Tab-separated table of C-alpha atoms in Angstrom:
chain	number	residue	atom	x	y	z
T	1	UNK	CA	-37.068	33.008	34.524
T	2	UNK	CA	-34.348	33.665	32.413
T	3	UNK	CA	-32.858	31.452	29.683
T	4	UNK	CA	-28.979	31.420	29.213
T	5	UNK	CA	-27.311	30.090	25.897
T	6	UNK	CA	-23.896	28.097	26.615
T	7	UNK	CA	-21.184	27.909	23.543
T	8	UNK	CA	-18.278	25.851	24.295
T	9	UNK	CA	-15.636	25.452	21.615
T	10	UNK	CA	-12.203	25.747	22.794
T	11	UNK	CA	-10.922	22.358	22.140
T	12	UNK	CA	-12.734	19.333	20.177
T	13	UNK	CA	-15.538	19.490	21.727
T	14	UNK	CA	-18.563	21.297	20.373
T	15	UNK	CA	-20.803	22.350	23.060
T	16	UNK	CA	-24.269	23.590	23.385
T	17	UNK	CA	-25.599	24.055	26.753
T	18	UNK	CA	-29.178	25.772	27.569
T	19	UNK	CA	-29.843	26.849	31.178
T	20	UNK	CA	-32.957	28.642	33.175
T	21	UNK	CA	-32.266	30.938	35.644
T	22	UNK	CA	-34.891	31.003	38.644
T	23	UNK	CA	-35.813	34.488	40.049
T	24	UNK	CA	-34.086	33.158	43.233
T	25	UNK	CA	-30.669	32.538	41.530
T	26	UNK	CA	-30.971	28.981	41.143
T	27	UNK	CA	-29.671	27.461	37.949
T	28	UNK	CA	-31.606	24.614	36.006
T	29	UNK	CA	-29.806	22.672	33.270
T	30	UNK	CA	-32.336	22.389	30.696
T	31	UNK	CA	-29.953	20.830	27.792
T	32	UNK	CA	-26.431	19.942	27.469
T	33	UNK	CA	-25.328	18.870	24.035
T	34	UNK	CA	-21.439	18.027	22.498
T	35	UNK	CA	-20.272	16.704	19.883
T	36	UNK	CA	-16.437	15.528	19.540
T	37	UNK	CA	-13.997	15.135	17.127
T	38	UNK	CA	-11.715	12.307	19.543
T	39	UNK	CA	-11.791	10.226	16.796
T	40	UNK	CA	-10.768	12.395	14.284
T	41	UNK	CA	-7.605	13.239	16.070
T	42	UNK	CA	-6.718	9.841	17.349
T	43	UNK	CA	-4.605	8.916	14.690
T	44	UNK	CA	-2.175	11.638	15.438
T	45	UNK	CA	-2.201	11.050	19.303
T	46	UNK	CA	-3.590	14.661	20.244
T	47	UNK	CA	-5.855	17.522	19.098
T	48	UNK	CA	-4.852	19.010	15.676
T	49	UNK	CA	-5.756	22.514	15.559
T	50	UNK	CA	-6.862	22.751	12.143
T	51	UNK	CA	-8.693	19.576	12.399
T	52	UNK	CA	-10.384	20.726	15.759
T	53	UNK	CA	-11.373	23.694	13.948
T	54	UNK	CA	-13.173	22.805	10.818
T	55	UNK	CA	-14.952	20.280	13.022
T	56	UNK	CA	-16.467	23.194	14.871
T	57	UNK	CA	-17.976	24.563	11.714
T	58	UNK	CA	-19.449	21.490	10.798
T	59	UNK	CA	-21.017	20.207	13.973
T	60	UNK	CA	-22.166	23.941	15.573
T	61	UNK	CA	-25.463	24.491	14.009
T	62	UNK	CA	-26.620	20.392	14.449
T	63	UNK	CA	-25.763	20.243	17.642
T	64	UNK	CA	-27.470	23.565	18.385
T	65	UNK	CA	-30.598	22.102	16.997
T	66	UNK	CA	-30.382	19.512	19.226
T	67	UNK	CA	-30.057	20.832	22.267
T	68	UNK	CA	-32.971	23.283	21.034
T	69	UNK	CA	-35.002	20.277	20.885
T	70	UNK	CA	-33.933	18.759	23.856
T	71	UNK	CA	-35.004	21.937	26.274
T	72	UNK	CA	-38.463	22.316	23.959
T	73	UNK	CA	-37.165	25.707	22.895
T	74	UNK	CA	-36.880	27.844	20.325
T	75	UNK	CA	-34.110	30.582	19.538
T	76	UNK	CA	-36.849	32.995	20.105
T	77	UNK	CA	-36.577	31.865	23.522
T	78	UNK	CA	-33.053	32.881	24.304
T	79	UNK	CA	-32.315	35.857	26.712
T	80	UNK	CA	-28.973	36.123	26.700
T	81	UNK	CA	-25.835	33.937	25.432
T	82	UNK	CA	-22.616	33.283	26.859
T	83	UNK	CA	-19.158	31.865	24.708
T	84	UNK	CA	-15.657	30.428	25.575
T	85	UNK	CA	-13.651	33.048	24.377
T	86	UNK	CA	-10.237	31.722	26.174
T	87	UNK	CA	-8.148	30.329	26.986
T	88	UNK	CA	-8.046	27.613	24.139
T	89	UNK	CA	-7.164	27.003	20.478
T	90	UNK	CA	-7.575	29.926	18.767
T	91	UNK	CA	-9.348	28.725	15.415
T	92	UNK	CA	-11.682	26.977	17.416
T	93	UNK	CA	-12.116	29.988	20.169
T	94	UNK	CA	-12.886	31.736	16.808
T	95	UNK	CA	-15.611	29.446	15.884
T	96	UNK	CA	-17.515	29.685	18.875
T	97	UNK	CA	-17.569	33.296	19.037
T	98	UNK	CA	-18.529	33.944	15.822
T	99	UNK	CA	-21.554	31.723	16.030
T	100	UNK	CA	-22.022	33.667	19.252
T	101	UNK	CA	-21.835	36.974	17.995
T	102	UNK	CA	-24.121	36.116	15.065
T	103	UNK	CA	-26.836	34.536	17.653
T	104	UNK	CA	-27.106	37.376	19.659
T	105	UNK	CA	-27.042	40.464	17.219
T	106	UNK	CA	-29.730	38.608	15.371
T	107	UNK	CA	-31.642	38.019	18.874
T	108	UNK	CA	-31.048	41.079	20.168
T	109	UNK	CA	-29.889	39.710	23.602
T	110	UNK	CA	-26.932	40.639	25.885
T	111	UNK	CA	-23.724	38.173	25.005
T	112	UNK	CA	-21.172	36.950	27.592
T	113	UNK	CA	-17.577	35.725	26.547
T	114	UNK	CA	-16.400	34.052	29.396
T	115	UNK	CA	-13.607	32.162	30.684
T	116	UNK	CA	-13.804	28.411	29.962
T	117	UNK	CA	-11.653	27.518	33.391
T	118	UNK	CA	-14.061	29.051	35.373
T	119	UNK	CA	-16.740	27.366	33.376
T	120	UNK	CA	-15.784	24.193	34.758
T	121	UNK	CA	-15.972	25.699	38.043
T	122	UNK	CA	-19.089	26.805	37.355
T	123	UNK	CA	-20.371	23.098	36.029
T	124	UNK	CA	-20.554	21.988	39.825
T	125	UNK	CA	-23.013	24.350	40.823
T	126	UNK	CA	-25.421	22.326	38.354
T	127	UNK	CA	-25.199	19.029	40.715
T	128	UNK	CA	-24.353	20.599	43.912
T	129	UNK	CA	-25.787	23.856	44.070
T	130	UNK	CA	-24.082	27.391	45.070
T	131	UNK	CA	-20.401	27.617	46.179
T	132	UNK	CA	-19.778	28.362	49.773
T	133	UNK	CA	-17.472	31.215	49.905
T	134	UNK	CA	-14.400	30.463	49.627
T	135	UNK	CA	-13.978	27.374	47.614
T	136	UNK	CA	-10.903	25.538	46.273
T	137	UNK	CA	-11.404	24.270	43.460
T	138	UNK	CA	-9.160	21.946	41.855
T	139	UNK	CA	-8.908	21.529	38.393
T	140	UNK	CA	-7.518	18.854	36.099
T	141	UNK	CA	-7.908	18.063	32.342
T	142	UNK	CA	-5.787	17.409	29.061
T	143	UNK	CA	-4.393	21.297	29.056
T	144	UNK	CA	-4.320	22.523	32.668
T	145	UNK	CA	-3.670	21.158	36.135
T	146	UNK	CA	-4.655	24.350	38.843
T	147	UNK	CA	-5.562	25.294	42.138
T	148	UNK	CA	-8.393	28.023	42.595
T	149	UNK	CA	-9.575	30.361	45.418
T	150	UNK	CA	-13.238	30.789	44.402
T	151	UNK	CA	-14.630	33.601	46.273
T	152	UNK	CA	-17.391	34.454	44.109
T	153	UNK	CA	-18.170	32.347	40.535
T	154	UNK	CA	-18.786	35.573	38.922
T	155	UNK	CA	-15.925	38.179	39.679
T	156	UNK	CA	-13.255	36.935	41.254
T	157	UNK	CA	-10.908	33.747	41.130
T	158	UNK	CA	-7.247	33.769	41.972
T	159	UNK	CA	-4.746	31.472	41.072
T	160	UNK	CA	-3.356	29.613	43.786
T	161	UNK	CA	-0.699	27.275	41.888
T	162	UNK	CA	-0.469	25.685	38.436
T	163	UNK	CA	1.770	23.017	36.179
T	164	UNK	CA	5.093	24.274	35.794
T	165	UNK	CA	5.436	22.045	32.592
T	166	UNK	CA	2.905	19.263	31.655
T	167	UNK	CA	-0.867	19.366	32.809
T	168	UNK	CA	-2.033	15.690	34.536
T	169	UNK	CA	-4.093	14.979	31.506
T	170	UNK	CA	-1.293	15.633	28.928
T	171	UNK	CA	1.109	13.077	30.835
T	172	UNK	CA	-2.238	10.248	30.649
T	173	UNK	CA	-1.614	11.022	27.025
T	174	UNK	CA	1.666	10.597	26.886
T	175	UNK	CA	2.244	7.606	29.217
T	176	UNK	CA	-0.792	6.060	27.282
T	177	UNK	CA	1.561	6.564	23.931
T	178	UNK	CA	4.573	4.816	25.790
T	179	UNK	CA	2.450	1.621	26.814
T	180	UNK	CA	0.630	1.707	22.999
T	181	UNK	CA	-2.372	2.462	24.785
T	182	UNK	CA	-5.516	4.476	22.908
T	183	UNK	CA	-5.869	8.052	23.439
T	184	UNK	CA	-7.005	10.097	25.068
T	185	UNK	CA	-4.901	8.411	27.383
T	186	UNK	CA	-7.006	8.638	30.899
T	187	UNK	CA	-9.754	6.210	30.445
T	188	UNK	CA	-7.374	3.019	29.439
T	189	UNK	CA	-4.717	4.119	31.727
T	190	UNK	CA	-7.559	3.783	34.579
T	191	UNK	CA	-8.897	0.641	32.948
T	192	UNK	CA	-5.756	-0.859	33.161
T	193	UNK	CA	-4.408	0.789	36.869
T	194	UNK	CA	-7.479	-1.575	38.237
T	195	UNK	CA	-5.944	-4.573	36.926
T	196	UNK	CA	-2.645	-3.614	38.418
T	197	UNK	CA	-0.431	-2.564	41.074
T	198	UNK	CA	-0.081	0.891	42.071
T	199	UNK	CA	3.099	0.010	44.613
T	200	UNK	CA	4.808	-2.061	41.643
T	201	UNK	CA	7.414	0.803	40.555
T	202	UNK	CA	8.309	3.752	42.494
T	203	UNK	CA	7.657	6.484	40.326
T	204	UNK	CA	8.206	10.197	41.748
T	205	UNK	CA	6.384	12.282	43.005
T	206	UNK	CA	7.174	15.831	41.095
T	207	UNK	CA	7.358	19.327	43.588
T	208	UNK	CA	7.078	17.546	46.716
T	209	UNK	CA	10.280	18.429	48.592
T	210	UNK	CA	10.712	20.322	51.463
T	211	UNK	CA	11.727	23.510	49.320
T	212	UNK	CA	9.879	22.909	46.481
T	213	UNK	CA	6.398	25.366	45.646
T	214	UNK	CA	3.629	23.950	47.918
T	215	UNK	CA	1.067	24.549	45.679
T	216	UNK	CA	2.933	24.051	42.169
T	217	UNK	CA	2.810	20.799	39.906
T	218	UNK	CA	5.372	19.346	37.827
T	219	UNK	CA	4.626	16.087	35.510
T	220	UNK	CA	6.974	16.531	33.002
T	221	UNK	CA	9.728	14.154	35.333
T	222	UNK	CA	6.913	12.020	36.029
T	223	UNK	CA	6.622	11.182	32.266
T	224	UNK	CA	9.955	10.933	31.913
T	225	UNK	CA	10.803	8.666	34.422
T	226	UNK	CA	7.880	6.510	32.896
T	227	UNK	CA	9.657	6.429	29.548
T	228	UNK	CA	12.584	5.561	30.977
T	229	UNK	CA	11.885	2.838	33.174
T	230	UNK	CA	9.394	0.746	29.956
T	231	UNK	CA	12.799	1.125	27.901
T	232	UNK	CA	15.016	0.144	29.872
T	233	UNK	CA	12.607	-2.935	30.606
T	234	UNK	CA	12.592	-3.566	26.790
T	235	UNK	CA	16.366	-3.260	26.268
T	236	UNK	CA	16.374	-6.048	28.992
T	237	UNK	CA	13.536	-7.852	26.676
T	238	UNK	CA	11.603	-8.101	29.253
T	239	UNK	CA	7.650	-8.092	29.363
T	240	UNK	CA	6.144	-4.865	30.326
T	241	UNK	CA	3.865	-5.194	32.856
T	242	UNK	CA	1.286	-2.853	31.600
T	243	UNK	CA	-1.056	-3.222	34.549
T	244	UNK	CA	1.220	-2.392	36.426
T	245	UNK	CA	2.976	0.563	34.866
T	246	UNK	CA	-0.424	2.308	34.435
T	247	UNK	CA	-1.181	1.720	37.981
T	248	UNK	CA	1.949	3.174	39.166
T	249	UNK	CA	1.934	6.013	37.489
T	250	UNK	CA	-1.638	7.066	37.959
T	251	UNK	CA	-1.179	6.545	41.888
T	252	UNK	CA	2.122	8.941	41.706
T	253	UNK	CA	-0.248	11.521	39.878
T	254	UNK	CA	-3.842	11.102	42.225
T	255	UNK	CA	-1.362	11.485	45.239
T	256	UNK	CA	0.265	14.846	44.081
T	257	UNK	CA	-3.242	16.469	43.170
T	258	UNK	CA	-4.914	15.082	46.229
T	259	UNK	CA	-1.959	16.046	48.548
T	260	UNK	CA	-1.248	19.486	47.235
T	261	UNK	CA	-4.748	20.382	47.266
T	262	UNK	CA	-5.745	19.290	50.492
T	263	UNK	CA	-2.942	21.214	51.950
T	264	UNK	CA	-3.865	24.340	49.800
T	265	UNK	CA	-7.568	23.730	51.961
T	266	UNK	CA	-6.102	23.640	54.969
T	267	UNK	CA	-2.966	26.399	54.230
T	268	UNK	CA	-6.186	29.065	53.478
T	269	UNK	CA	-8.813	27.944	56.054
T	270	UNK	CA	-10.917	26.734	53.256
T	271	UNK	CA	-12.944	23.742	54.514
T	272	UNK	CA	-14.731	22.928	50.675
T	273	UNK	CA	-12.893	21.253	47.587
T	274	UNK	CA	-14.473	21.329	43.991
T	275	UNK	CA	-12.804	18.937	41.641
T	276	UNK	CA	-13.183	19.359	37.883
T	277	UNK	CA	-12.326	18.995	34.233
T	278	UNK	CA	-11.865	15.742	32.274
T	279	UNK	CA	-8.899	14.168	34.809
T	280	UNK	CA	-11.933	14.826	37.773
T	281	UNK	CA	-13.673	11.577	36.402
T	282	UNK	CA	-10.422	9.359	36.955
T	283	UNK	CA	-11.399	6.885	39.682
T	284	UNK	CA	-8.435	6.850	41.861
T	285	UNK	CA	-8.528	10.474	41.974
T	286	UNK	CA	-11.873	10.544	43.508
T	287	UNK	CA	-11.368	8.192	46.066
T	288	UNK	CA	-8.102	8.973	46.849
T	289	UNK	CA	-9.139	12.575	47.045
T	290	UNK	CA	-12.298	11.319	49.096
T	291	UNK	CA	-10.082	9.602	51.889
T	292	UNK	CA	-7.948	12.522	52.452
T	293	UNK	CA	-10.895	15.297	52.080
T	294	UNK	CA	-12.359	13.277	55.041
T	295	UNK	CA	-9.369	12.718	57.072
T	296	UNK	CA	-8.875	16.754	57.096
T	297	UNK	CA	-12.565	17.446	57.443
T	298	UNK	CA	-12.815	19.137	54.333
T	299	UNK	CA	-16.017	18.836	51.913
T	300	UNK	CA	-15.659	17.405	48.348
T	301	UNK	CA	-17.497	18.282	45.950
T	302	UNK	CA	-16.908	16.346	42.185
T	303	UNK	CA	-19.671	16.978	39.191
T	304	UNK	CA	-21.071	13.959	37.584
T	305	UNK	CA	-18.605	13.071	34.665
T	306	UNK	CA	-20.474	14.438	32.000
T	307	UNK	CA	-20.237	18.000	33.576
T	308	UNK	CA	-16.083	17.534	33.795
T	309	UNK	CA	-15.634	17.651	30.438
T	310	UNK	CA	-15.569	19.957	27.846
T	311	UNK	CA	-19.213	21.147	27.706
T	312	UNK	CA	-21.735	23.956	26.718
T	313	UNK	CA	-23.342	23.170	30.046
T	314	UNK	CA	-20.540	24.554	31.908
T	315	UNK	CA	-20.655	27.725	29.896
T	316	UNK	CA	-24.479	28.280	30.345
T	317	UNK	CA	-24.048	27.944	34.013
T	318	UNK	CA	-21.197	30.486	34.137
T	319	UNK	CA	-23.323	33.195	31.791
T	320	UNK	CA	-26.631	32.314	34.384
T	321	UNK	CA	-24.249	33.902	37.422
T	322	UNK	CA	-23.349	36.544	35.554
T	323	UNK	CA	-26.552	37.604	34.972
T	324	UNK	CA	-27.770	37.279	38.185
T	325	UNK	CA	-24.665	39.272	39.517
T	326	UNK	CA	-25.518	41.991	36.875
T	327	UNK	CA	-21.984	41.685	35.271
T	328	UNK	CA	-21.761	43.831	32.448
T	329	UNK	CA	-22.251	42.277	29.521
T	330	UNK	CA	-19.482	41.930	26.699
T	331	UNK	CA	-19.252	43.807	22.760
T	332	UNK	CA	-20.339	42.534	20.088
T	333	UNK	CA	-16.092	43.357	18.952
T	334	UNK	CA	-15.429	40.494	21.180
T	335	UNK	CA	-12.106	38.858	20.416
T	336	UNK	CA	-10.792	35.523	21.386
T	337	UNK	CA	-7.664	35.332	23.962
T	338	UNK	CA	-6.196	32.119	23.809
T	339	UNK	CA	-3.758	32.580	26.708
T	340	UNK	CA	-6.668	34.183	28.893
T	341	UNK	CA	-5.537	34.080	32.538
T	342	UNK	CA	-8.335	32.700	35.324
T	343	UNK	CA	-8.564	35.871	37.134
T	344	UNK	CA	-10.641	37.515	34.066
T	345	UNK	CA	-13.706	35.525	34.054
T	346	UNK	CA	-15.416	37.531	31.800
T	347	UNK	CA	-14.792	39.651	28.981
């Protein structure tokens, strides 16, 4: 048995995950720990950097105690660690890895930084086991809206398509702003969508034309049009129809993802779908994903919500399959890449 650290800091979430790897490659989640600083950015209606940071410093060492506790470990315990080290903030990349760094040279055990996209790849194999070869894996959250060919967690990812301009979870944000909803915007704006009508207001459907990239995704227009359509319904002073606005717009963005990726599926042979990061728990998404997954006799595969977002979990997972596919382990120079692309899932 071998026992992986997880450090996940690239954002405002602190994460601690600990997992056990069996001799036969399977992975056991033995702790999964976060703290967030939400609240603390609320006010400003996204993630301050500096903010994000300094809440880091604070929270790394309790909630590393906790998870500690949690698994019935000690540090002594540990046999190797693996760290977001990009893409992400950088002060709070730099957090992460530090504590990292400063774990393992005082443990004396191999250290990992990894790539926090394909962490949340990685977070499905906790609930659903290994990845069939290839995967798709679609995945959606406040900073990045991309398609995946997963042929193997551990070496090799390729990009399939990506946001042009706005990631899905940035326009929740945004559209929650325009109908003085709280943020993060996804949970309310799904709250509300339930209440409401998603046929009410035509809202379009970015990238979707004959000539447009199949595999691409555009929500900037989508939160335009949004904008445009509550202000001209309060220059008429007119009531807006929040149910409904939320419900529109989250139907316009559920049937872009679901569409796009089904036909990725079917454009590379690939018969299973993985769905993840923090837009993977909106409910219309799921089942709207789950209709059309079964309609073109593809699997779907979607992690509890806990393992969508930001989490140490995640990270643990992805530094137990690199052990087990003897990937060399990173230096103890390890620097942060903010911008790091998908393809390098470890540094």
């Amino acid at each position: 048995m071998t026992i992986i650290l997880g450090i996940e800091s690239s954002c405002d979430e602190t994460g601690v995950g600990i997992a056990r790897l069996g001799a036969d490659g399977s992975v056991e989640l033995l702790a999964d720990e976060v703290a967030s600083s939400v609240e603390q950015h609320a006010r400003f209606g996204g993630v301050v950097p500096e903010v994000a940071s300094r809440a880091h410093l604070e929270a790394m060492v309790p909630t590393m105690r906790r998870a500690f506790e949690v698994a019935g470990l000690r540090l002594s315990d540990v046999d190797a660690i693996a760290v977001t080290c990009g893409p992400g903030l950088a002060g709070a990349l730099l957090v992460g890895v530090s504590a990292a760094k400063a774990y393992a040279l005082s443990l004396g055990v191999p250290l990992y930084g990894v790539n926090h996209l394909a962490g949340h790849v990685a977070a499905d194999t906790l609930e659903h086991g290994a990845l069939p070869s290839p995967s798709l894996a679609l995945l959606v959250s406040g900073g990045h809206s991309q398609l995946l060919r997963v042929d193997d967690i551990a070496t090799r990812i390729t990009e399939i398509g990506s946001t042009i301009d706005d990631a899905a979870g940035e326009a929740y944000d945004k559209v929650a702003r325009i109908l003085d909803l709280p943020y993060p915007g996804g949970p309310p704006i799904d709250k509300a969508a339930q209440r409401g009508n998603p046929r009410a207001i035509a809202f379009p459907r970015g990238l979707t034309g004959p000539r447009d990239a199949r595999h691409d995704f555009s929500f900037s227009g989508l939160k335009t049009s949004v904008a445009r359509w509550v202000e001209a319904q309060e220059r008429a002073g007119t009531q807006i129809p929040v149910d409904d606005v939320a419900a529109s717009f989250q139907e316009a963005v559920a049937d872009v993802l679901t569409a796009k990726a089904v036909r990725a599926a079917t454009d590379l042979n690939i018969t299973t779908l993985i769905i993840s990061g923090g837009v993977a728990a909106n409910s219309r998404l799921k089942q709207l994903a789950a209709e059309r997954c079964a309609t073109a006799g593809i699997t779907l595969r979607v992690p509890r919500p806990r393992l969508c977002t930001d989490n140490g979990a995640m990270i643990a997972a992805l530094g137990a399959h690199l052990v087990a596919a003897g990937v060399t382990p990173s230096s103890l120079d390890l620097t942060t890449d903010p911008a790091l692309p998908v393809s390098v899932i470890s540094v």
